Structures are given as structure tokens and as C-alpha cells.
Coordinates of N, CA and C in Angstrom, one line a residue:
M1 N -4.5 -21.6 -21.8 CA -4.5 -21.6 -20.1 C -3.8 -20.0 -20.1
Y2 N -5.5 -19.9 -19.1 CA -5.5 -18.5 -18.4 C -5.0 -18.0 -16.9
A3 N -4.5 -16.9 -16.8 CA -4.0 -16.3 -15.2 C -5.2 -15.2 -14.7
F4 N -5.3 -15.2 -13.4 CA -6.3 -13.9 -12.7 C -5.1 -13.6 -11.8
S5 N -5.5 -12.6 -10.6 CA -5.0 -12.1 -9.8 C -5.9 -11.2 -8.8
D6 N -5.5 -11.0 -7.5 CA -5.9 -10.0 -7.2 C -7.5 -9.7 -7.2
L7 N -8.3 -10.6 -6.7 CA -9.9 -10.6 -6.6 C -10.0 -10.3 -5.2
H8 N -9.4 -10.0 -4.2 CA -9.6 -9.3 -2.7 C -10.8 -9.5 -2.6
G9 N -11.4 -10.7 -2.6 CA -12.7 -10.8 -1.9 C -13.9 -10.4 -2.4
N10 N -14.1 -10.0 -3.9 CA -15.0 -10.0 -4.3 C -15.7 -11.2 -5.3
Y11 N -16.1 -11.6 -4.5 CA -17.1 -13.4 -4.9 C -17.5 -12.7 -6.5
N12 N -18.4 -11.5 -6.5 CA -19.3 -12.1 -7.9 C -18.4 -12.4 -9.3
L13 N -17.0 -11.5 -9.0 CA -15.9 -11.8 -10.0 C -15.0 -13.1 -9.9
W14 N -14.8 -13.7 -8.7 CA -14.5 -15.3 -8.7 C -15.5 -16.4 -9.6
K15 N -17.0 -16.8 -9.1 CA -18.1 -16.7 -9.3 C -18.3 -16.8 -11.0
Q16 N -17.8 -15.5 -11.8 CA -17.8 -15.7 -13.0 C -16.7 -16.1 -13.8
I17 N -15.1 -16.0 -13.5 CA -14.0 -16.2 -13.7 C -14.5 -17.5 -13.3
K18 N -15.0 -18.3 -12.6 CA -15.0 -20.2 -12.5 C -16.0 -20.4 -13.7
Q19 N -17.4 -20.1 -13.8 CA -18.4 -20.1 -14.8 C -17.5 -20.2 -15.7
F20 N -16.4 -19.5 -16.3 CA -16.3 -19.4 -17.9 C -15.1 -20.4 -17.8
L21 N -14.7 -20.5 -16.7 CA -13.8 -21.8 -16.5 C -14.2 -23.1 -17.0
T22 N -15.5 -23.2 -16.3 CA -16.2 -24.5 -15.8 C -16.7 -24.9 -17.5
N23 N -17.1 -23.3 -17.7 CA -18.1 -23.8 -19.1 C -17.1 -24.3 -20.2
N24 N -16.0 -24.0 -20.0 CA -14.9 -23.6 -21.4 C -13.9 -25.5 -21.7
K25 N -13.8 -25.6 -20.1 CA -13.5 -26.7 -19.6 C -11.7 -25.9 -19.8
A26 N -11.9 -25.3 -19.3 CA -10.5 -24.3 -19.2 C -9.5 -23.9 -18.3
Y27 N -8.1 -23.7 -18.0 CA -7.6 -23.8 -16.5 C -6.7 -22.9 -16.4
A28 N -6.8 -22.7 -15.1 CA -5.8 -20.8 -15.0 C -4.9 -21.3 -13.6
I29 N -4.2 -20.3 -14.0 CA -3.1 -20.1 -12.8 C -3.9 -18.7 -11.9
C30 N -3.8 -19.0 -10.9 CA -3.9 -17.8 -9.6 C -2.6 -16.9 -9.3
L31 N -2.5 -15.9 -9.5 CA -1.6 -15.3 -9.1 C -1.6 -14.6 -7.4
G32 N -2.7 -15.3 -6.6 CA -2.5 -14.7 -5.3 C -3.5 -13.3 -5.0
D33 N -3.5 -13.1 -3.6 CA -4.1 -12.3 -3.3 C -5.9 -12.1 -3.4
V34 N -6.2 -13.0 -3.5 CA -7.6 -13.6 -3.3 C -8.2 -13.3 -2.4
V35 N -7.4 -13.1 -0.8 CA -8.6 -12.5 0.0 C -8.3 -11.6 0.7
D36 N -9.2 -10.6 1.4 CA -8.5 -9.5 2.7 C -9.6 -8.3 1.4
R37 N -9.5 -7.5 2.3 CA -10.2 -6.1 1.7 C -12.1 -6.3 1.8
G38 N -12.2 -6.7 0.5 CA -13.3 -7.4 0.5 C -14.1 -8.2 1.0
P39 N -15.6 -8.6 0.7 CA -15.9 -9.9 2.2 C -15.7 -10.4 2.0
E40 N -15.8 -11.3 0.6 CA -15.8 -12.4 0.7 C -14.6 -13.1 -0.1
G41 N -13.6 -12.9 1.0 CA -12.1 -13.5 0.6 C -12.0 -14.7 0.7
W42 N -12.0 -15.2 2.3 CA -12.1 -16.6 2.9 C -13.2 -17.8 2.5
K43 N -13.7 -17.4 1.6 CA -14.8 -18.1 0.3 C -14.3 -18.6 -0.7
I44 N -13.7 -17.3 -1.4 CA -12.9 -18.1 -2.8 C -11.8 -18.5 -2.3
F45 N -10.6 -18.2 -1.6 CA -9.9 -19.1 -0.9 C -10.4 -20.1 -1.4
K46 N -11.1 -20.6 -0.3 CA -11.5 -22.0 -0.4 C -11.7 -23.0 -1.7
E47 N -12.7 -21.5 -2.2 CA -13.5 -22.4 -3.7 C -11.9 -22.9 -4.4
V48 N -11.2 -21.2 -4.7 CA -9.9 -21.5 -5.7 C -9.2 -22.7 -5.5
I49 N -8.5 -22.8 -3.5 CA -8.3 -24.3 -3.6 C -8.6 -25.6 -3.9
D50 N -10.3 -25.3 -4.3 CA -10.7 -27.3 -4.8 C -11.3 -26.9 -5.6
S51 N -10.9 -25.7 -6.6 CA -11.3 -25.9 -7.8 C -10.5 -26.9 -8.9
P52 N -11.3 -27.5 -9.4 CA -10.0 -29.2 -10.4 C -9.4 -27.8 -11.7
Y53 N -9.8 -26.5 -12.3 CA -9.5 -25.7 -12.9 C -8.8 -24.6 -13.2
V54 N -8.5 -24.7 -11.4 CA -7.0 -23.8 -11.0 C -5.9 -24.9 -11.0
I55 N -4.8 -24.7 -11.9 CA -4.0 -25.7 -11.4 C -2.9 -25.3 -10.5
T56 N -2.3 -23.8 -10.1 CA -1.6 -23.9 -9.0 C -2.3 -22.1 -8.8
F57 N -1.5 -22.2 -7.2 CA -2.0 -21.7 -6.8 C -0.9 -20.6 -6.2
L58 N -0.2 -19.3 -6.5 CA 0.8 -18.8 -6.3 C 0.5 -17.6 -5.2
L59 N 1.4 -17.6 -4.0 CA 1.3 -16.8 -3.0 C 1.4 -16.2 -3.0
G60 N 0.4 -14.8 -2.2 CA 0.4 -13.4 -2.6 C 0.4 -13.0 -1.5
N61 N 1.0 -11.7 -1.4 CA 1.2 -10.9 0.1 C -0.1 -11.2 1.1
H62 N -0.7 -11.4 0.7 CA -2.1 -10.9 1.7 C -2.2 -12.9 2.2
E63 N -2.2 -13.6 1.1 CA -2.4 -15.0 1.4 C -1.3 -15.3 2.6
L64 N 0.2 -14.8 2.5 CA 1.2 -14.9 3.3 C 0.9 -14.0 5.1
M65 N -0.2 -13.2 4.7 CA -0.2 -12.4 6.4 C -1.4 -13.3 6.7
M66 N -2.4 -13.8 6.0 CA -3.3 -14.4 6.3 C -2.6 -15.9 7.2
Y67 N -1.9 -16.4 6.5 CA -1.7 -18.0 7.1 C -0.3 -17.6 8.2
E68 N 0.4 -16.1 7.9 CA 1.3 -16.6 9.3 C 0.2 -15.9 10.4
A69 N -1.2 -15.2 10.2 CA -1.5 -14.4 11.1 C -2.1 -16.4 11.9
L70 N -3.1 -16.5 11.1 CA -4.1 -17.8 11.6 C -3.4 -19.2 11.9
A71 N -2.2 -19.5 11.3 CA -1.6 -20.8 11.6 C -0.4 -20.4 12.9
K72 N -0.1 -19.2 13.0 CA 1.2 -19.2 14.5 C -0.3 -18.3 15.6
D73 N -0.6 -17.9 15.2 CA -1.7 -17.2 16.1 C -0.9 -15.5 16.9
N74 N -0.2 -15.3 15.9 CA 1.0 -14.2 16.0 C 0.2 -12.9 16.1
K75 N 0.4 -12.1 17.4 CA 0.1 -10.9 17.3 C 0.1 -9.6 16.5
L76 N 1.6 -9.2 16.1 CA 2.3 -8.7 15.3 C 1.3 -8.7 14.0
D77 N 1.5 -10.1 13.8 CA 1.1 -10.6 12.2 C -0.3 -10.4 12.1
L78 N -1.1 -10.1 13.2 CA -2.8 -10.1 13.2 C -2.7 -8.1 13.1
N79 N -1.8 -7.3 13.6 CA -1.9 -6.3 13.5 C -1.5 -6.4 11.9
L80 N 0.0 -6.7 11.6 CA -0.4 -6.0 10.1 C -1.4 -6.1 8.9
W81 N -2.0 -8.2 9.1 CA -2.7 -8.1 8.4 C -4.0 -7.2 8.1
F82 N -4.2 -7.1 9.7 CA -6.1 -5.8 9.7 C -5.3 -4.4 9.1
Y83 N -4.0 -4.7 9.3 CA -3.7 -2.9 9.0 C -4.3 -3.0 6.8
N84 N -3.5 -3.9 6.6 CA -3.6 -4.9 5.2 C -5.0 -5.0 4.9
G85 N -6.0 -4.8 5.3 CA -7.6 -5.4 5.0 C -7.9 -6.7 5.2
G86 N -7.8 -7.1 6.4 CA -7.7 -8.5 6.2 C -8.6 -9.0 7.3
E87 N -9.2 -7.9 8.0 CA -10.6 -8.0 9.4 C -11.6 -8.9 8.7
P88 N -11.9 -8.7 7.0 CA -13.0 -9.7 6.9 C -12.3 -10.9 6.8
T89 N -11.2 -11.3 6.6 CA -11.4 -12.2 6.2 C -10.9 -13.4 7.8
Y90 N -10.1 -13.2 8.5 CA -10.3 -13.0 9.8 C -11.5 -13.8 10.3
K91 N -12.5 -12.8 10.3 CA -13.6 -13.1 10.4 C -14.2 -14.0 10.5
A92 N -14.1 -14.5 8.8 CA -15.0 -15.7 8.3 C -14.1 -16.8 9.1
A93 N -12.6 -16.8 8.5 CA -11.9 -18.2 8.8 C -12.1 -18.5 10.3
I94 N -12.3 -17.7 11.5 CA -12.0 -17.9 12.8 C -13.7 -18.8 12.9
N95 N -14.3 -18.6 12.4 CA -15.6 -18.6 12.3 C -16.2 -20.0 11.5
D96 N -15.3 -20.6 11.0 CA -15.4 -21.7 9.9 C -14.7 -23.2 10.4
P97 N -15.4 -24.4 10.6 CA -14.6 -25.5 11.8 C -13.5 -25.8 10.3
L98 N -13.1 -25.2 9.4 CA -12.7 -26.1 7.9 C -11.8 -25.5 8.3
K99 N -11.1 -24.5 9.0 CA -10.2 -23.7 8.8 C -8.7 -24.4 8.5
D100 N -8.3 -25.0 9.8 CA -7.2 -25.6 9.7 C -6.6 -26.2 8.5
K101 N -7.9 -27.6 8.3 CA -8.1 -28.2 7.0 C -7.1 -27.1 5.8
Y102 N -8.4 -26.6 5.3 CA -7.8 -25.6 4.1 C -6.5 -24.6 4.2
L103 N -6.3 -24.1 5.9 CA -4.6 -23.6 6.0 C -3.9 -24.8 5.4
E104 N -3.8 -25.9 6.1 CA -3.4 -27.1 5.8 C -2.5 -27.3 4.3
K105 N -3.6 -27.5 3.5 CA -3.8 -27.5 2.2 C -3.4 -27.1 1.4
F106 N -3.5 -25.9 2.1 CA -2.6 -24.4 1.6 C -1.5 -24.5 1.5
A107 N -0.6 -24.9 2.7 CA 0.8 -24.4 2.8 C 1.6 -25.4 2.2
K108 N 0.5 -27.4 1.6 CA 1.4 -28.1 1.1 C 1.4 -28.2 -0.7
T109 N 0.3 -27.2 -0.7 CA 0.0 -26.5 -2.9 C 0.8 -25.4 -3.1
F110 N 0.7 -24.2 -2.3 CA 0.8 -22.9 -2.9 C 2.5 -23.6 -3.5
E111 N 2.6 -22.5 -4.7 CA 3.9 -22.3 -5.1 C 4.3 -20.4 -4.9
Y112 N 5.6 -20.5 -4.7 CA 5.8 -18.8 -5.1 C 6.1 -18.7 -6.7
Y113 N 6.4 -19.3 -8.0 CA 5.9 -18.8 -8.9 C 5.9 -20.1 -9.7
V114 N 5.8 -20.0 -11.3 CA 5.7 -21.1 -11.9 C 5.8 -20.8 -13.4
I115 N 6.7 -21.5 -14.0 CA 7.0 -20.8 -16.1 C 6.2 -22.1 -16.2
Y116 N 5.3 -21.1 -17.5 CA 4.7 -21.7 -18.5 C 5.2 -21.5 -19.7
E117 N 5.6 -22.3 -20.3 CA 6.1 -22.0 -21.5 C 7.3 -20.8 -21.6
N118 N 7.1 -19.6 -22.7 CA 8.1 -18.3 -22.5 C 7.5 -17.6 -20.9
W119 N 6.9 -17.8 -20.4 CA 6.1 -16.8 -19.1 C 6.7 -17.7 -17.7
F120 N 7.2 -16.5 -17.2 CA 7.8 -16.4 -15.6 C 6.5 -15.6 -15.3
I121 N 5.5 -16.6 -14.1 CA 4.8 -16.1 -13.3 C 4.6 -16.1 -12.0
S122 N 4.3 -14.6 -11.3 CA 4.7 -14.8 -10.0 C 3.6 -13.5 -9.4
H123 N 3.1 -13.2 -8.1 CA 2.8 -12.8 -7.9 C 3.0 -11.2 -8.0
A124 N 4.3 -10.9 -7.7 CA 4.7 -9.0 -7.9 C 5.5 -9.2 -9.3
G125 N 5.9 -10.3 -9.6 CA 6.4 -10.0 -10.7 C 8.2 -9.8 -10.2
I126 N 9.5 -10.3 -11.2 CA 10.6 -10.3 -11.3 C 11.2 -9.9 -12.2
T127 N 12.7 -9.1 -11.7 CA 13.5 -8.8 -13.2 C 14.5 -10.2 -12.8
I128 N 14.1 -10.6 -14.2 CA 15.2 -11.9 -14.7 C 16.9 -10.9 -14.9
P129 N 17.6 -11.5 -14.5 CA 19.0 -10.9 -14.4 C 19.7 -10.6 -15.8
K130 N 20.2 -10.1 -16.5 CA 20.9 -11.2 -18.2 C 22.0 -11.9 -17.5
D131 N 22.5 -12.3 -16.7 CA 23.0 -13.6 -16.4 C 22.4 -15.1 -16.6
K132 N 21.0 -14.1 -16.6 CA 20.0 -15.1 -16.2 C 20.0 -16.7 -14.9
K133 N 20.6 -15.9 -14.5 CA 20.6 -16.9 -12.8 C 19.9 -16.4 -11.7
L134 N 19.1 -17.3 -11.4 CA 18.3 -16.9 -10.4 C 18.5 -18.2 -9.2
S135 N 18.7 -17.4 -7.8 CA 18.9 -18.4 -7.0 C 17.4 -17.9 -5.9
F136 N 16.6 -18.9 -5.9 CA 15.6 -18.8 -5.0 C 15.5 -19.0 -3.5
N137 N 16.3 -18.4 -2.9 CA 16.8 -17.9 -1.5 C 15.9 -17.3 -0.7
S138 N 15.4 -17.1 0.4 CA 14.4 -16.5 0.9 C 14.4 -15.2 0.1
E139 N 15.5 -14.9 0.4 CA 15.0 -13.3 0.1 C 14.3 -13.1 -1.2
M140 N 15.1 -14.3 -2.2 CA 14.5 -14.3 -3.6 C 12.2 -14.4 -3.1
K141 N 12.1 -15.6 -2.6 CA 11.2 -15.7 -2.5 C 10.3 -14.4 -1.9
D142 N 11.1 -14.2 -1.0 CA 10.2 -12.5 -0.6 C 9.5 -11.3 -1.4
C143 N 11.2 -11.3 -2.4 CA 10.7 -10.1 -3.2 C 9.6 -11.0 -4.3
L144 N 9.4 -12.0 -4.8 CA 8.2 -12.4 -5.4 C 6.8 -12.1 -5.0
I145 N 6.9 -12.6 -3.7 CA 5.7 -11.7 -3.2 C 5.8 -10.1 -3.0
W146 N 6.1 -9.6 -2.5 CA 6.3 -8.1 -1.9 C 6.5 -7.2 -2.7
D147 N 8.0 -7.4 -3.7 CA 8.8 -6.6 -4.5 C 7.8 -5.9 -5.4
R148 N 8.3 -4.3 -5.9 CA 8.0 -3.5 -6.2 C 9.2 -2.9 -7.1
N149 N 10.1 -2.9 -6.6 CA 11.4 -2.0 -7.3 C 11.5 -2.8 -8.1
H150 N 11.3 -3.9 -9.0 CA 11.9 -4.4 -10.0 C 10.6 -3.8 -11.3
I151 N 10.2 -3.2 -11.1 CA 9.0 -2.3 -12.3 C 10.0 -1.7 -12.8
Y152 N 10.7 -0.6 -12.1 CA 12.0 0.4 -12.6 C 13.1 -0.2 -13.4
N153 N 13.1 -1.5 -13.5 CA 14.4 -2.6 -14.5 C 14.2 -2.8 -15.9
S154 N 14.1 -2.3 -16.7 CA 14.3 -2.7 -17.9 C 14.2 -4.5 -18.5
S155 N 15.7 -4.8 -17.7 CA 16.3 -6.2 -17.8 C 15.2 -7.2 -17.2
T156 N 15.9 -7.9 -19.0 CA 15.0 -9.2 -18.4 C 15.3 -10.1 -19.2
K157 N 15.2 -11.2 -19.1 CA 15.9 -12.9 -20.3 C 14.4 -12.7 -21.7
E158 N 15.7 -12.5 -22.4 CA 15.1 -12.7 -23.8 C 14.6 -13.6 -24.5
G159 N 13.4 -13.4 -24.7 CA 12.1 -14.3 -24.8 C 11.5 -14.9 -23.7
M160 N 11.5 -14.2 -22.3 CA 10.9 -14.6 -21.6 C 9.8 -13.6 -21.1
N161 N 8.5 -13.6 -21.4 CA 7.7 -12.6 -20.2 C 7.7 -12.7 -19.3
I162 N 7.2 -11.8 -18.6 CA 6.9 -11.9 -16.8 C 5.2 -11.7 -16.7
L163 N 4.7 -11.9 -16.2 CA 3.3 -11.8 -15.7 C 2.7 -11.7 -14.3
H164 N 2.6 -10.4 -13.4 CA 2.6 -10.8 -12.2 C 1.0 -9.4 -11.8
G165 N 0.8 -9.3 -10.6 CA -0.3 -8.7 -10.0 C 0.6 -7.6 -9.0
H166 N -0.4 -7.8 -7.7 CA 0.1 -6.9 -6.7 C 0.3 -5.8 -6.6
T167 N 0.5 -4.7 -7.7 CA 0.3 -3.3 -8.3 C -0.5 -3.4 -9.1
P168 N -1.2 -2.5 -8.9 CA -2.7 -2.1 -9.3 C -1.9 -1.2 -10.7
V169 N -2.5 -1.6 -12.1 CA -1.6 -0.4 -13.2 C -2.1 0.9 -13.3
Q170 N -3.1 1.2 -12.3 CA -3.5 2.7 -12.0 C -2.2 3.7 -11.7
Y171 N -1.7 2.0 -10.6 CA 0.3 2.9 -9.9 C 0.9 2.9 -10.5
L172 N 0.8 1.7 -11.7 CA 1.8 1.5 -12.6 C 2.1 3.0 -13.3
G173 N 0.8 3.2 -14.3 CA 0.8 4.3 -15.0 C 1.2 5.8 -14.7
N174 N 0.2 6.2 -13.6 CA 1.1 7.2 -12.9 C 2.3 7.1 -12.5
R175 N 2.7 6.3 -12.0 CA 4.4 6.3 -11.9 C 5.2 6.5 -13.1
F176 N 5.0 5.5 -14.5 CA 5.9 5.6 -15.7 C 5.1 7.2 -16.3
D177 N 4.1 7.9 -16.3 CA 4.2 8.7 -16.7 C 4.8 9.8 -16.4
R178 N 4.8 10.0 -14.3 CA 6.4 10.7 -14.2 C 7.8 10.7 -14.0
L179 N 7.6 9.2 -14.4 CA 9.5 9.2 -14.8 C 9.9 8.8 -16.2
G180 N 8.3 8.8 -17.2 CA 9.0 9.1 -18.6 C 9.2 7.4 -18.9
I181 N 8.6 6.6 -18.6 CA 8.9 5.0 -18.7 C 8.1 4.8 -19.5
S182 N 8.2 4.0 -20.6 CA 7.8 4.0 -22.0 C 6.4 2.3 -21.4
Y183 N 5.0 2.8 -21.7 CA 4.2 1.3 -21.0 C 2.9 1.4 -22.3
S184 N 2.3 0.4 -22.5 CA 0.6 0.6 -22.8 C -0.4 0.2 -22.1
F185 N -1.0 0.3 -22.5 CA -2.4 -0.3 -21.0 C -3.8 0.1 -22.0
N186 N -4.0 -1.2 -22.1 CA -5.5 -1.4 -22.8 C -6.7 -2.1 -22.0
S187 N -7.6 -0.6 -21.5 CA -8.7 -0.9 -20.0 C -9.4 -1.8 -20.9
E188 N -9.6 -2.3 -22.5 CA -10.8 -3.3 -22.7 C -10.1 -4.6 -21.9
K189 N -8.9 -4.6 -22.4 CA -8.1 -5.8 -22.4 C -8.0 -6.0 -21.2
G190 N -7.3 -4.6 -20.2 CA -7.1 -5.1 -19.0 C -6.4 -5.4 -18.7
V191 N -5.0 -5.2 -19.8 CA -3.7 -5.3 -18.8 C -2.4 -4.1 -19.6
L192 N -2.0 -4.1 -18.5 CA -0.7 -3.0 -18.6 C 0.5 -3.5 -19.0
T193 N 1.1 -2.9 -20.0 CA 2.7 -3.5 -20.7 C 3.5 -2.8 -20.6
Y194 N 4.7 -3.1 -20.2 CA 5.9 -2.3 -20.0 C 7.3 -3.2 -19.8
C195 N 8.1 -2.8 -20.1 CA 10.0 -3.4 -19.9 C 9.8 -4.1 -21.3
N196 N 10.0 -3.2 -22.3 CA 10.1 -3.6 -23.9 C 9.1 -4.9 -24.3
E197 N 7.7 -4.5 -23.8 CA 6.8 -5.4 -23.9 C 6.8 -6.8 -23.6
Q198 N 7.9 -7.1 -22.8 CA 8.1 -8.3 -21.5 C 7.5 -8.3 -20.7
K199 N 6.8 -7.4 -19.9 CA 6.1 -7.5 -18.7 C 4.8 -7.0 -18.3
Y200 N 4.3 -7.7 -18.2 CA 2.4 -7.5 -18.1 C 1.9 -8.1 -16.5
C201 N 1.3 -6.4 -16.5 CA 0.5 -6.4 -14.9 C -1.2 -6.9 -14.8
I202 N -1.9 -7.6 -14.4 CA -3.2 -7.9 -14.3 C -4.0 -7.4 -13.3
D203 N -3.5 -6.8 -12.2 CA -4.3 -6.0 -11.0 C -4.7 -5.0 -11.7
L204 N -5.7 -5.0 -11.3 CA -7.2 -4.0 -11.7 C -7.6 -3.1 -10.5
C205 N -6.8 -3.2 -9.4 CA -7.4 -2.7 -8.2 C -8.8 -2.6 -8.0
T206 N -9.6 -4.1 -7.8 CA -10.3 -4.1 -7.9 C -11.7 -4.1 -6.6
I207 N -10.8 -3.6 -5.8 CA -11.5 -3.2 -4.5 C -12.3 -1.9 -5.0
E208 N -11.7 -1.0 -5.8 CA -12.3 0.4 -6.4 C -12.6 0.1 -7.5
T209 N -12.4 -0.3 -8.5 CA -13.0 -0.6 -9.9 C -14.2 -1.3 -10.2
Q210 N -14.1 -2.7 -8.9 CA -14.8 -3.9 -9.3 C -14.6 -4.5 -10.4
A211 N -13.8 -4.6 -10.7 CA -13.3 -5.5 -12.2 C -11.8 -5.9 -11.8
A212 N -11.5 -7.0 -12.5 CA -10.8 -8.4 -13.0 C -10.5 -8.1 -14.3
T213 N -9.5 -9.2 -14.6 CA -8.3 -9.8 -15.9 C -8.6 -11.0 -15.6
L214 N -9.4 -12.0 -16.5 CA -8.7 -13.7 -16.7 C -7.8 -13.3 -18.4
F215 N -6.2 -13.3 -18.3 CA -5.3 -13.4 -19.2 C -5.1 -14.7 -19.6
N216 N -5.4 -14.8 -21.1 CA -5.0 -15.5 -22.1 C -3.4 -15.5 -21.8
L217 N -3.0 -16.4 -21.9 CA -1.3 -16.8 -22.3 C -0.8 -16.7 -23.1
E218 N -2.0 -17.7 -24.1 CA -1.6 -17.5 -25.4 C -1.8 -16.6 -26.1
T219 N -2.5 -15.7 -26.6 CA -3.0 -14.5 -27.2 C -2.4 -13.4 -26.6
K220 N -2.3 -13.7 -25.1 CA -1.8 -12.5 -24.4 C -3.0 -11.0 -24.0
K221 N -4.2 -11.4 -24.6 CA -5.3 -11.0 -24.4 C -5.9 -11.1 -23.2
G222 N -6.8 -9.5 -22.6 CA -7.5 -10.3 -21.1 C -9.1 -10.2 -21.6
M223 N -9.8 -11.0 -20.9 CA -11.2 -10.9 -20.1 C -11.5 -10.4 -19.7
V224 N -12.5 -8.9 -19.3 CA -12.2 -8.1 -18.4 C -13.5 -8.1 -17.6
F225 N -14.2 -8.7 -16.6 CA -15.5 -9.0 -15.9 C -15.7 -7.8 -15.2
T226 N -16.7 -7.9 -15.0 CA -17.1 -6.4 -13.7 C -18.1 -7.7 -12.8
D227 N -18.6 -6.6 -11.5 CA -19.7 -7.3 -10.5 C -21.1 -7.4 -11.3
E228 N -21.0 -6.9 -12.6 CA -22.9 -7.0 -13.5 C -22.1 -7.6 -14.7
S229 N -21.1 -7.5 -15.3 CA -21.2 -8.7 -16.5 C -19.2 -8.5 -16.9
A230 N -19.2 -9.4 -17.8 CA -18.0 -10.0 -18.2 C -17.9 -9.7 -19.8
E231 N -16.7 -8.6 -20.1 CA -17.0 -8.3 -21.5 C -15.0 -9.1 -22.1
T232 N -15.9 -9.7 -23.2 CA -15.0 -10.8 -23.6 C -14.0 -10.1 -24.8
I233 N -12.9 -9.8 -24.9 CA -11.8 -9.5 -26.0 C -11.6 -10.2 -26.9

């Protein structure tokens, strides 16, 4: 099982990931934020929904903004979305006669999180309390999409690894360096590990690096794809 996140409209990266999954008959979990910033987010969004090799599409904050703007036609949401890079996705979606079909299909199939063996996977990540009690109310669901406060909390359930995107590894590394928080980052594997090696981040800030990680949940290793080539680890 693999996972990928935060492609942000870069179709060349998605094309390579899709080809790898197809060639190897491998399955993946999408951690969200395939849309916005880059030019082809809507195209990726539709293909990820239709892909037989993507078994779960987790809601990212950019998919949430997109859905609220397009499905509700709310001007405030549209402004917020554009501020966060949604204009290319918007222009593609409103000119697509299948827009409503894909929004409806997405609304019926997306998840906030998934547990795969000893992995808890969501877009933004989470800190699992020591008492291991999680209440998935509206506030918790919002945290799974938007929250970054959890990255400073080293408490998590014993034996449970957490995988997320949402926060670029560059941001995490800079913050951890300033605060003296222990972490490791392997640029060849495209994975930043922290919180006593129980939390894993695979957001490579695609819009700047033109790179994305396809993460192997069994081996805990990544495959870094770029616009021009893919480097297998």
C-alpha cells in the first residue's frame, strides 16, 4: 500500500504516480490537496476519483474550499479559495459539464481519515491522546483537515504511526531547528520523521520543488517523483 499527498495541480507528477501504480498493480491512499495552485488540479481531481488504484481519497483543506465554493456558490468561500490558490481549479471546473457529477461523487466517497494496519492517516495529521480516546466530532474533523498545532505535541498512541501532508517538510524542518525539536529528513526518500519516529510528513511543497513523494506504508520508504523523472528508493 502506498500514499501520496499535496500534488497541487501538477499533472506531470500525478501522471508518473498513476503510471507506477498501474504498472505495478499497486494501490494508494490520497491524502488530499491535489487541486489548486498548479494549473491542472481539476483534471487530477477527476482522475484520482476515477482511478481503480486509489482506494481512499482523504479530504484536504483545498478540496474542502473547492467543494464549499462550487457546491454552495458562496462568495465568501470563493474569495478564501482564490486567496489560497484556487483560481486555476475554479476556471477549469466551471467550464466542465461534468462538474456537478464529480462534486457529488466526491461528496459521497471522501473520508476524513483512514486506519491502515498500524497507521493513522489524515491530511493534516493528529496527536492521539495518551488515553487513546478520540471523539470525531466536527471540531476534530476540522483539525484533521487544517490543524498544525499537533506537530509540537510528542504524545501519541504507542505502536501507532501517523502519516500526513498539509505542512511542507521545509516548514517543519525550519520550525524544529528553531525550537530544538528532534527530527530526521531524507531528501532522497522524501519523508520527514518526527515525534519519536512515529509521525511522518510527505508534503514536499510541490508548487516550489516540482516534486512529490509516493510513500510505501510497509517499508516506510518513499519514492520521489519530479517533473522530469522518478527516483526509486
